[in-house]
Coordinates of C-alpha atoms in Angstrom, one line a residue:
X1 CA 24.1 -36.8 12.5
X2 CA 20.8 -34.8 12.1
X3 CA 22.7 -31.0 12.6
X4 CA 24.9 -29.6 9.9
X5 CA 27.9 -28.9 11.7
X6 CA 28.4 -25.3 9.5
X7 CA 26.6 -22.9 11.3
X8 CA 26.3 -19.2 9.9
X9 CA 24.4 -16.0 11.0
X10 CA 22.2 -13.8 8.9
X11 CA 23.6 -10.5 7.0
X12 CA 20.9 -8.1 9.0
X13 CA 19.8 -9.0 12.7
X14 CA 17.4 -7.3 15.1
X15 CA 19.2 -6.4 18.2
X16 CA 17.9 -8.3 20.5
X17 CA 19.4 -11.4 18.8
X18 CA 22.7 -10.0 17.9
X19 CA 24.4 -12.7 21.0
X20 CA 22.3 -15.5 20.2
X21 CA 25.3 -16.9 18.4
X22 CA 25.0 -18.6 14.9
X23 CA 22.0 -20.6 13.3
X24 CA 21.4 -24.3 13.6
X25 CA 21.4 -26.1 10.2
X26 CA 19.8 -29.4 9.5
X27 CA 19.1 -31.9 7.0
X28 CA 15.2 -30.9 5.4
X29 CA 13.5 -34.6 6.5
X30 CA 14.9 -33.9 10.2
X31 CA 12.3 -31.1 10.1
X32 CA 9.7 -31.7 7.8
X33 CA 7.7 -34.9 7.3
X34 CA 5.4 -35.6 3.8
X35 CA 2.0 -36.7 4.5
X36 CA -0.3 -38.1 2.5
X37 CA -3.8 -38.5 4.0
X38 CA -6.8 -39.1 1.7
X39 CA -9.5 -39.6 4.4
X40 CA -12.0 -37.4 3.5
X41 CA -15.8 -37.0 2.2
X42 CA -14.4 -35.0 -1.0
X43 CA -16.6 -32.2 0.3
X44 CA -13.3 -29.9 0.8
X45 CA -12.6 -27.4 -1.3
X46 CA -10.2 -28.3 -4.2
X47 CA -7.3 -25.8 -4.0
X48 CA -5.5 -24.6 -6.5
X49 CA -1.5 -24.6 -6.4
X50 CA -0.3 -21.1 -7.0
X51 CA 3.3 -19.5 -7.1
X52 CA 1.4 -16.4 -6.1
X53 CA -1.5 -17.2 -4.1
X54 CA 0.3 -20.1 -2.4
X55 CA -2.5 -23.4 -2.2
X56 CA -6.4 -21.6 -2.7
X57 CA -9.7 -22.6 -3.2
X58 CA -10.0 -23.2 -7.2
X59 CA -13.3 -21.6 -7.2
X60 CA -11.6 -17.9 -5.4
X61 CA -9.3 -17.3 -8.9
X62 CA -12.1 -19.0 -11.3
X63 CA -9.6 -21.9 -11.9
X64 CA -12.0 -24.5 -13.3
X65 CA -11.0 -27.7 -14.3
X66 CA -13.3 -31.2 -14.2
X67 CA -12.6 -33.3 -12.2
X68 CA -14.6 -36.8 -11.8
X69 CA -15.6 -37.9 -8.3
X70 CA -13.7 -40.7 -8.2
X71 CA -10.2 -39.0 -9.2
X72 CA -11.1 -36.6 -6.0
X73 CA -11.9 -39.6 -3.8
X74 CA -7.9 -39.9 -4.1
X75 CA -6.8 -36.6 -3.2
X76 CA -4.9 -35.5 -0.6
X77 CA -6.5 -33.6 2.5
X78 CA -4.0 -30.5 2.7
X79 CA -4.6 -28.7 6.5
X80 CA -3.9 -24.8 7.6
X81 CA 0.1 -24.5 7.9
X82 CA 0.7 -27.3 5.6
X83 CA 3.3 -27.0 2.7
X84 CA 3.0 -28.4 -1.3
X85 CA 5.8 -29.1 -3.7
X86 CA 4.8 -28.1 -6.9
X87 CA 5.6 -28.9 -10.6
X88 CA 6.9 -25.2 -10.6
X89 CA 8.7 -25.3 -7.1
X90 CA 12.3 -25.1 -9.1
X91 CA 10.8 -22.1 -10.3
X92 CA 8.9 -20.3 -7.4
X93 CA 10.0 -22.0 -3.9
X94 CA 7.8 -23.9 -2.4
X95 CA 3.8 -22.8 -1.4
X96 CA 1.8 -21.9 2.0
X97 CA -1.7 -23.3 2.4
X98 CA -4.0 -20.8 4.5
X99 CA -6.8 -23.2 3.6
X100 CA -8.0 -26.7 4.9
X101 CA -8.9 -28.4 1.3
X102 CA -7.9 -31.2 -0.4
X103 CA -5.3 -31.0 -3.9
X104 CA -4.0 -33.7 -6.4
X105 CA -2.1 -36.3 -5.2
X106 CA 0.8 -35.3 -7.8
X107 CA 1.7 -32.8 -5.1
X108 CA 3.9 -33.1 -2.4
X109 CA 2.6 -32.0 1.2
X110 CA 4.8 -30.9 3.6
X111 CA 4.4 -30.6 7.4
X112 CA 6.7 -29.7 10.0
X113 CA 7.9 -32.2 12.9
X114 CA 8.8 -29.7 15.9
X115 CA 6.1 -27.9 17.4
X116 CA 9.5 -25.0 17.8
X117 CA 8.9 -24.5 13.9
X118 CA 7.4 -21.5 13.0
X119 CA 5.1 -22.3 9.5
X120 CA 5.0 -18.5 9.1
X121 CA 8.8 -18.3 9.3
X122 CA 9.7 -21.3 6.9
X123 CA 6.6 -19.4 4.4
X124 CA 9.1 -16.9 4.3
X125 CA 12.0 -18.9 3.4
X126 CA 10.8 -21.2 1.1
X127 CA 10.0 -18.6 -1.3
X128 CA 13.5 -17.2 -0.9
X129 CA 15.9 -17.1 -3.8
X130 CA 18.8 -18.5 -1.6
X131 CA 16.3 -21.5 -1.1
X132 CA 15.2 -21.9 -4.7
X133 CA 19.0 -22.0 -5.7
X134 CA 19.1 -25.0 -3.4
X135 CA 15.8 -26.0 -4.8
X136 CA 17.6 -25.9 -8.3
X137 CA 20.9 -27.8 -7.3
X138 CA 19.5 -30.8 -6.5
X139 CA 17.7 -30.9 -9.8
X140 CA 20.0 -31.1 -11.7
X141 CA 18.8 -31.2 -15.4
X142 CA 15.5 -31.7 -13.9
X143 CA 13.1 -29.0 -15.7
X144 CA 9.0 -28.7 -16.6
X145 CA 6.9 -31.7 -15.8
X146 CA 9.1 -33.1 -12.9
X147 CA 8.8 -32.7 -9.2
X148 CA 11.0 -31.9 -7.0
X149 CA 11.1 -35.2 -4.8
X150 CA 10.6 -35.5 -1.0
X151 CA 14.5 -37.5 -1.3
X152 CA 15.6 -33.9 -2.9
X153 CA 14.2 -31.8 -0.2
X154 CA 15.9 -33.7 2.4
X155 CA 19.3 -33.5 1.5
X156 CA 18.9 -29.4 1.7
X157 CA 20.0 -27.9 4.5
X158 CA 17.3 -25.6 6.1
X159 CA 18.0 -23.0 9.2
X160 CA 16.4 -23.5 12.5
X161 CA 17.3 -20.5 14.3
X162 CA 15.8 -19.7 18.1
X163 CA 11.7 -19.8 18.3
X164 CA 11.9 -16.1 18.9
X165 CA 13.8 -15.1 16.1
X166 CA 11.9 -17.1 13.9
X167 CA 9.0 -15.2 14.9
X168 CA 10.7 -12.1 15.0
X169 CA 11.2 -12.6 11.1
X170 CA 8.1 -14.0 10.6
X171 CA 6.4 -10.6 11.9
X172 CA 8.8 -8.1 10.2
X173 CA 8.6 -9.8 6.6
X174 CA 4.2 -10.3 7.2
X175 CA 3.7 -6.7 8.2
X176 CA 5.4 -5.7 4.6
X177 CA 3.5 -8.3 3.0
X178 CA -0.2 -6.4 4.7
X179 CA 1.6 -3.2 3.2
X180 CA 1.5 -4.7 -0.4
X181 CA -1.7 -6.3 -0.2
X182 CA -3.4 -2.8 0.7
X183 CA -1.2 -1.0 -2.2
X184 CA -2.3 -3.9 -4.6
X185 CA -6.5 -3.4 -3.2
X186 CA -5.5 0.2 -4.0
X187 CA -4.4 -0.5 -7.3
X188 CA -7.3 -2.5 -8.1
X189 CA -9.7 -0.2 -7.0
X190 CA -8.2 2.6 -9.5
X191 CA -8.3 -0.2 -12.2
X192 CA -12.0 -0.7 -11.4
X193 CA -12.2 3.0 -11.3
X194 CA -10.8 3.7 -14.4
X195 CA -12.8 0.6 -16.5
X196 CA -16.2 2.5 -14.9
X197 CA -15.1 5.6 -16.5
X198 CA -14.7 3.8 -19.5
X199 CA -18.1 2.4 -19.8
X200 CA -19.8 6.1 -18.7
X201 CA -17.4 8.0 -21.4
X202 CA -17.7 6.0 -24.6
X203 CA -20.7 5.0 -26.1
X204 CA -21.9 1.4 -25.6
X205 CA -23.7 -0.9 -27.8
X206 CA -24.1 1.4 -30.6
X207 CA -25.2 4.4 -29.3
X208 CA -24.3 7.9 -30.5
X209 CA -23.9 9.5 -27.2
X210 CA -22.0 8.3 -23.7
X211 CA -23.6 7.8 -20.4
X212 CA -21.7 11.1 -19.1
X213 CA -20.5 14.1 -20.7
X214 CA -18.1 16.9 -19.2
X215 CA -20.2 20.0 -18.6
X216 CA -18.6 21.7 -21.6
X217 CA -19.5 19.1 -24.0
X218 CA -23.3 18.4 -23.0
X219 CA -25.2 20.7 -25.7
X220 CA -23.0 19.5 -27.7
X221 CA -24.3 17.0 -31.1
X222 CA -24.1 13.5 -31.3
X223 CA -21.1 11.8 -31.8
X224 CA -20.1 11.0 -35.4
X225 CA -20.2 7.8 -36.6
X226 CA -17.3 7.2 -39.0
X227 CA -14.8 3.4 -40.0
X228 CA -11.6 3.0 -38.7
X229 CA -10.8 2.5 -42.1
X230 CA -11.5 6.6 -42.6
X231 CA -9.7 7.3 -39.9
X232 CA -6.4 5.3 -40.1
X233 CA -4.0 4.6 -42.9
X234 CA -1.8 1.0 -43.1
X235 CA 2.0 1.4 -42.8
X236 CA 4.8 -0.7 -43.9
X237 CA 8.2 0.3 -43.6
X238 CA 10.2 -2.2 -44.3
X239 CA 13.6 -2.7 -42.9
X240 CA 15.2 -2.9 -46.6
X241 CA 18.4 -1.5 -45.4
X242 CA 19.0 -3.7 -42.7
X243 CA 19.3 -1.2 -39.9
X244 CA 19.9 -2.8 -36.4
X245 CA 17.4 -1.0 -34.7
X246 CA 15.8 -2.3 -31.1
X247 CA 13.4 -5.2 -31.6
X248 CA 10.1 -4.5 -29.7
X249 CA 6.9 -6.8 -29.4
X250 CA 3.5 -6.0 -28.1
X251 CA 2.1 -7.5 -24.8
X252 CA -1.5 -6.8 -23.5
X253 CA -0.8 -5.1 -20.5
X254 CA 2.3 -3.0 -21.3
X255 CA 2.2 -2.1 -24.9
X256 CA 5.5 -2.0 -26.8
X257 CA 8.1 -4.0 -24.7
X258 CA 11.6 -4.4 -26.3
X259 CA 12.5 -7.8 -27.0
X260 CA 15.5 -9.7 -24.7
X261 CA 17.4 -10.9 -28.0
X262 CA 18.4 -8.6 -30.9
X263 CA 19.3 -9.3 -34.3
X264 CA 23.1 -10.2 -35.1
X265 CA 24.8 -7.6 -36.4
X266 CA 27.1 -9.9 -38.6
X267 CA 24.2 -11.7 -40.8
X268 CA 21.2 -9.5 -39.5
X269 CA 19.3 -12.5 -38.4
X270 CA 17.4 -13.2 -35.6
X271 CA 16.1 -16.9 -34.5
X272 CA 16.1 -17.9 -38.7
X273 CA 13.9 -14.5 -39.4
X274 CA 15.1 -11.7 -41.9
X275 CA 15.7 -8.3 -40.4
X276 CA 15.0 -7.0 -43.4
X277 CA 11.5 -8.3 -43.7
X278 CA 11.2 -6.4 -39.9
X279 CA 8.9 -2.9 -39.7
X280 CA 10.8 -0.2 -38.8
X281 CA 8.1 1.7 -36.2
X282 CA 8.3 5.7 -35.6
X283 CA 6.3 8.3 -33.2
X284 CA 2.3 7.5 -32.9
X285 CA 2.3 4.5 -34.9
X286 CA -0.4 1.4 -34.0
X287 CA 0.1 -1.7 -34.3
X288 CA -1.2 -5.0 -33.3
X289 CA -1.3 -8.9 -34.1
X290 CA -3.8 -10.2 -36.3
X291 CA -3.7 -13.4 -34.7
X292 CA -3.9 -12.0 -31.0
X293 CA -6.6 -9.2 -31.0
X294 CA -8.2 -8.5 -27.6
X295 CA -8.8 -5.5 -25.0
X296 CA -5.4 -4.3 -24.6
X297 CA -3.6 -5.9 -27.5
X298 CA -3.1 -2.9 -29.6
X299 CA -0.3 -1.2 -28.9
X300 CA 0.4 2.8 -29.1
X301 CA 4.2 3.7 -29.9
X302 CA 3.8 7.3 -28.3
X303 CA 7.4 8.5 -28.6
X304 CA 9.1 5.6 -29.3
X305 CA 11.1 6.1 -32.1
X306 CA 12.7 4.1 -35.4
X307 CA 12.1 0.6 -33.4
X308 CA 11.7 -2.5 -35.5
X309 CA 8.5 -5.0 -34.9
X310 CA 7.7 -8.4 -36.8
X311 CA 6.5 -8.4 -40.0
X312 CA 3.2 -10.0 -38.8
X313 CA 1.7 -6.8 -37.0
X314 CA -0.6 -4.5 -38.7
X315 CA 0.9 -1.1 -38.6
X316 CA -1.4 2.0 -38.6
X317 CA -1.7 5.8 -38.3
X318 CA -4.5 8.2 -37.6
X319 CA -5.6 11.0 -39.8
X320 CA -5.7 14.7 -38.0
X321 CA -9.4 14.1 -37.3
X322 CA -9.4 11.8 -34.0
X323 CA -6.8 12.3 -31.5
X324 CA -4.1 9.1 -30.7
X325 CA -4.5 9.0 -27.5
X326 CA -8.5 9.3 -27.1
X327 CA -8.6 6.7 -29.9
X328 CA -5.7 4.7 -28.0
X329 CA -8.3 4.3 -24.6
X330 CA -11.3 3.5 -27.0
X331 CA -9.8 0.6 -28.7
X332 CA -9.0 -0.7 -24.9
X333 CA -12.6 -0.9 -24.5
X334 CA -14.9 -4.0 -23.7
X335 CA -17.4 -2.7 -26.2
X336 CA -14.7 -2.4 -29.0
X337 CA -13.7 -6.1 -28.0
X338 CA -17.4 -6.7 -29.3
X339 CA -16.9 -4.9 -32.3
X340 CA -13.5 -7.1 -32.9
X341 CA -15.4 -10.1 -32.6
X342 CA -17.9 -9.4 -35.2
X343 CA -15.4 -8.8 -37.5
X344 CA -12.7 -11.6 -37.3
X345 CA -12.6 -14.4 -39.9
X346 CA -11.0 -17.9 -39.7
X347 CA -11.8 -21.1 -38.4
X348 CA -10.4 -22.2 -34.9
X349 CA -8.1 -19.2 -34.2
X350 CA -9.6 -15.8 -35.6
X351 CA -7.5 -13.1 -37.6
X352 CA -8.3 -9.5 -37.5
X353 CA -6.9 -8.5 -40.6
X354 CA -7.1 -4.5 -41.8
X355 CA -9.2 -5.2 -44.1
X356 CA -11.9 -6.4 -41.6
X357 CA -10.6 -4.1 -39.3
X358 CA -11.2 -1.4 -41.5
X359 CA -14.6 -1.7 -41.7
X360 CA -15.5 -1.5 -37.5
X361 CA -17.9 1.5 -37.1
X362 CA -17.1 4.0 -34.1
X363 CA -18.1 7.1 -33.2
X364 CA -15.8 10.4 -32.8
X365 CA -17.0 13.7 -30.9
X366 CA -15.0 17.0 -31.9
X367 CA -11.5 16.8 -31.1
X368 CA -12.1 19.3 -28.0
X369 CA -14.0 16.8 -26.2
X370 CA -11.9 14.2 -27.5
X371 CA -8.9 15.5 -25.9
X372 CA -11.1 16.1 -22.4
X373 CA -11.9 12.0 -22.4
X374 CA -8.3 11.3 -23.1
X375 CA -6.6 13.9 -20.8
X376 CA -9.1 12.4 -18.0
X377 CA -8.2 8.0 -18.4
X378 CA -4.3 8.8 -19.1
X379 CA -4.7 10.6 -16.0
X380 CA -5.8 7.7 -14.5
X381 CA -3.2 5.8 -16.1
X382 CA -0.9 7.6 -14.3
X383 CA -2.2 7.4 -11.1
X384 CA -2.3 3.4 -12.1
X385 CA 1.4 3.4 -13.1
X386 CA 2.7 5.5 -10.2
X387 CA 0.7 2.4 -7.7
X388 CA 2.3 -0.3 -9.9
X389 CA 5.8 1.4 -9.0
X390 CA 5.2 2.0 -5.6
X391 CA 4.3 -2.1 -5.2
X392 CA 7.3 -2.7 -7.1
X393 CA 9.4 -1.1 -4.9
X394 CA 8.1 -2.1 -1.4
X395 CA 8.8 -6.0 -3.5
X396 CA 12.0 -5.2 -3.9
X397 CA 12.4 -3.6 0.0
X398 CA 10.8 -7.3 0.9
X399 CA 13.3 -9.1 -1.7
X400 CA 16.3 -6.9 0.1
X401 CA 15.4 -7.9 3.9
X402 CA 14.8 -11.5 2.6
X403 CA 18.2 -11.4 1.2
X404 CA 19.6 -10.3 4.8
X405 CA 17.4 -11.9 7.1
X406 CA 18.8 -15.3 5.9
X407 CA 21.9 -17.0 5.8
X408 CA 23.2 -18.0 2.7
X409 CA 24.3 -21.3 3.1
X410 CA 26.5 -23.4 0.5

């Protein structure tokens, strides 16, 4: 038979649907067909598969990778509404084009076989988690570098419920997703905000004076041109007493993060490393990779306290002449990634060792002023911060509704 005889009802239901009775159920090939049409002129855009972004044109997220014209002459022509499995569909749910391109014929297009299917609805519900768990069951061991097959997507049972509801759905879930698309323009506008602030308050390219000073600060001198090596001192606190402290790392756009695993507190070891070769971190310490030095890759402790951090990370503290935080928004600069680059050694992967580190000229004004760039970007920060949480939260309204919106079906 084509219909699953279970039938269930969503969690949440508008109103007007509350008598409609329960939810048809059938078999995923009953309502989805794969295609694969490769008629084309290879003048489509190539789209790129993203768990994000759902298919795009490459060129709109600078995804570039050759491709020779004859591999394209066998791509697959993907049209506006259509659906693609992807390597990472176990992972992410299955993706939405909004675009008429073409993609690699290692994906898996999808397109719907009853004109009473909404493609907005099913966008919805392939990228829910009750979906992905299915996704995932008929896997089975199955993991990175294997598709999920078209045979595996058609032994999942997917919902049909009446036209209007599906729209209904469709409508209340895209008018949440318009409300996090202008809260993430808005965040990106402060980002873009905040990195032209950075460019007017700092000087670039080896100047002694910023494009803009406050009012307070413009009769002021030059700034002073002075090594981080006079400005910080290395520190290295070694764990010797074993003390099962948190286990942080350092990523580029958070700064300290604590780490998922912690050391064992029966041997003190942690994936075959020593604890006791670990850094123990306190207030206002910097620290960064050697191996992994870039805009952002520096972390600030702040007032983070008696946390541990590998061994590898170059641990550092400022003398009372610079203020941490002014000096934490310099190093997050484009024109100290310049500065980095001059000074790393090594052959195919560079290392920024304190040594070389050491010797990277900047330029300080007095501490007052100082203080004034630093009070203005964590300000900005902030404001940054407080968007980040606002999209979190309206994500996890949207993950909520999704949640209730849909049956879950075993």
């Amino acid at each position: 038979m084509n219909k699953i005889k279970n039938k269930l009802v969503p969690e949440l239901r508008f109103p007007a649907f509350e008598d409609d009775g329960e939810w048809d159920y059938f078999y995923g090939n009953k309502l989805f067909k794969t295609v694969s049409n490769k008629n084309h002129n290879s003048e489509l855009p190539i789209l790129a598969i993203t768990q994000d972004q759902g298919a795009i044109p490459r060129e709109e997220i600078n995804y570039h990778v050759s491709v020779s014209k004859k591999s394209v002459e066998g791509y697959k022509v993907v049209e506006v509404g259509d659906f693609i499995i992807s390597l990472r569909s176990f992972q992410g749910g299955i993706e939405y084009s909004n675009h008429l391109g073409i993609c690699s014929p290692a994906y898996i297009i999808l397109r719907r076989k009853k004109k009473n299917l909404l493609n907005l609805f099913y966008k919805q519900y392939f990228k829910t988690d009750v979906f992905i768990s299915h996704l995932n069951k008929n896997l089975e061991g199955i993991r990175d570098g294997k598709m999920v097959s078209y045979k595996q997507f058609s032994e999942i049972k997917i919902p049909q419920p009446q036209t209007q509801e599906q729209q209904k759905i469709a409508d209340c879930i895209a008018s949440l997703d318009e409300l996090i698309l202008g809260f993430i323009e808005k965040l990106e506008a402060l980002k873009r905000h905040k990195r032209g602030l950075m460019q007017n308050l700092f000087p670039q390219d080896g100047l002694n004076v910023p494009n803009y000073r406050f009012a307070e600060f413009k009769n002021d001198k030059e700034w002073e041109k002075t090594t981080l090596g006079k400005i910080t001192n290395v520190i290295s606190n070694k764990n010797k007493d074993n003390k099962n402290l948190p286990v942080y790392s350092i990523n580029n756009k958070d700064g300290f993060l604590p780490q998922s695993e912690q050391f064992d507190d029966m041997n003190s070891k942690r994936r075959g490393y020593d604890i006791s070769l670990y850094k123990i971190i306190e207030k206002n310490t910097f620290a960064y990779n050697p191996a992994r030095i870039n805009v952002g890759s520096i972390g600030y402790s702040g007032n983070l306290n008696n946390i541990l951090i590998s061994s590898l990370y170059v641990c550092f503290k400022t003398e009372n002449i610079v203020d941490d935080k002014f000096l934490n928004q310099y190093l997050e600069t484009p024109y100290f990634l310049k500065l980095v680059n001059r000074n790393t050694e090594g052959g195919i992967r560079s290392y920024l060792f304190y040594k070389n580190f050491s010797k990277i000229t900047i330029s300080l004004p007095s501490m007052q002023e100082q203080q004034k760039i630093a009070t203005c970007l964590t300000s900005m920060d902030d404001l940054i911060s407080a968007q980040q949480n606002k999209i979190a939260q309206i994500e996890q309204h949207k993950k909520g509704l999704l949640q209730g919106l849909f049956p879950k079906v075993n």
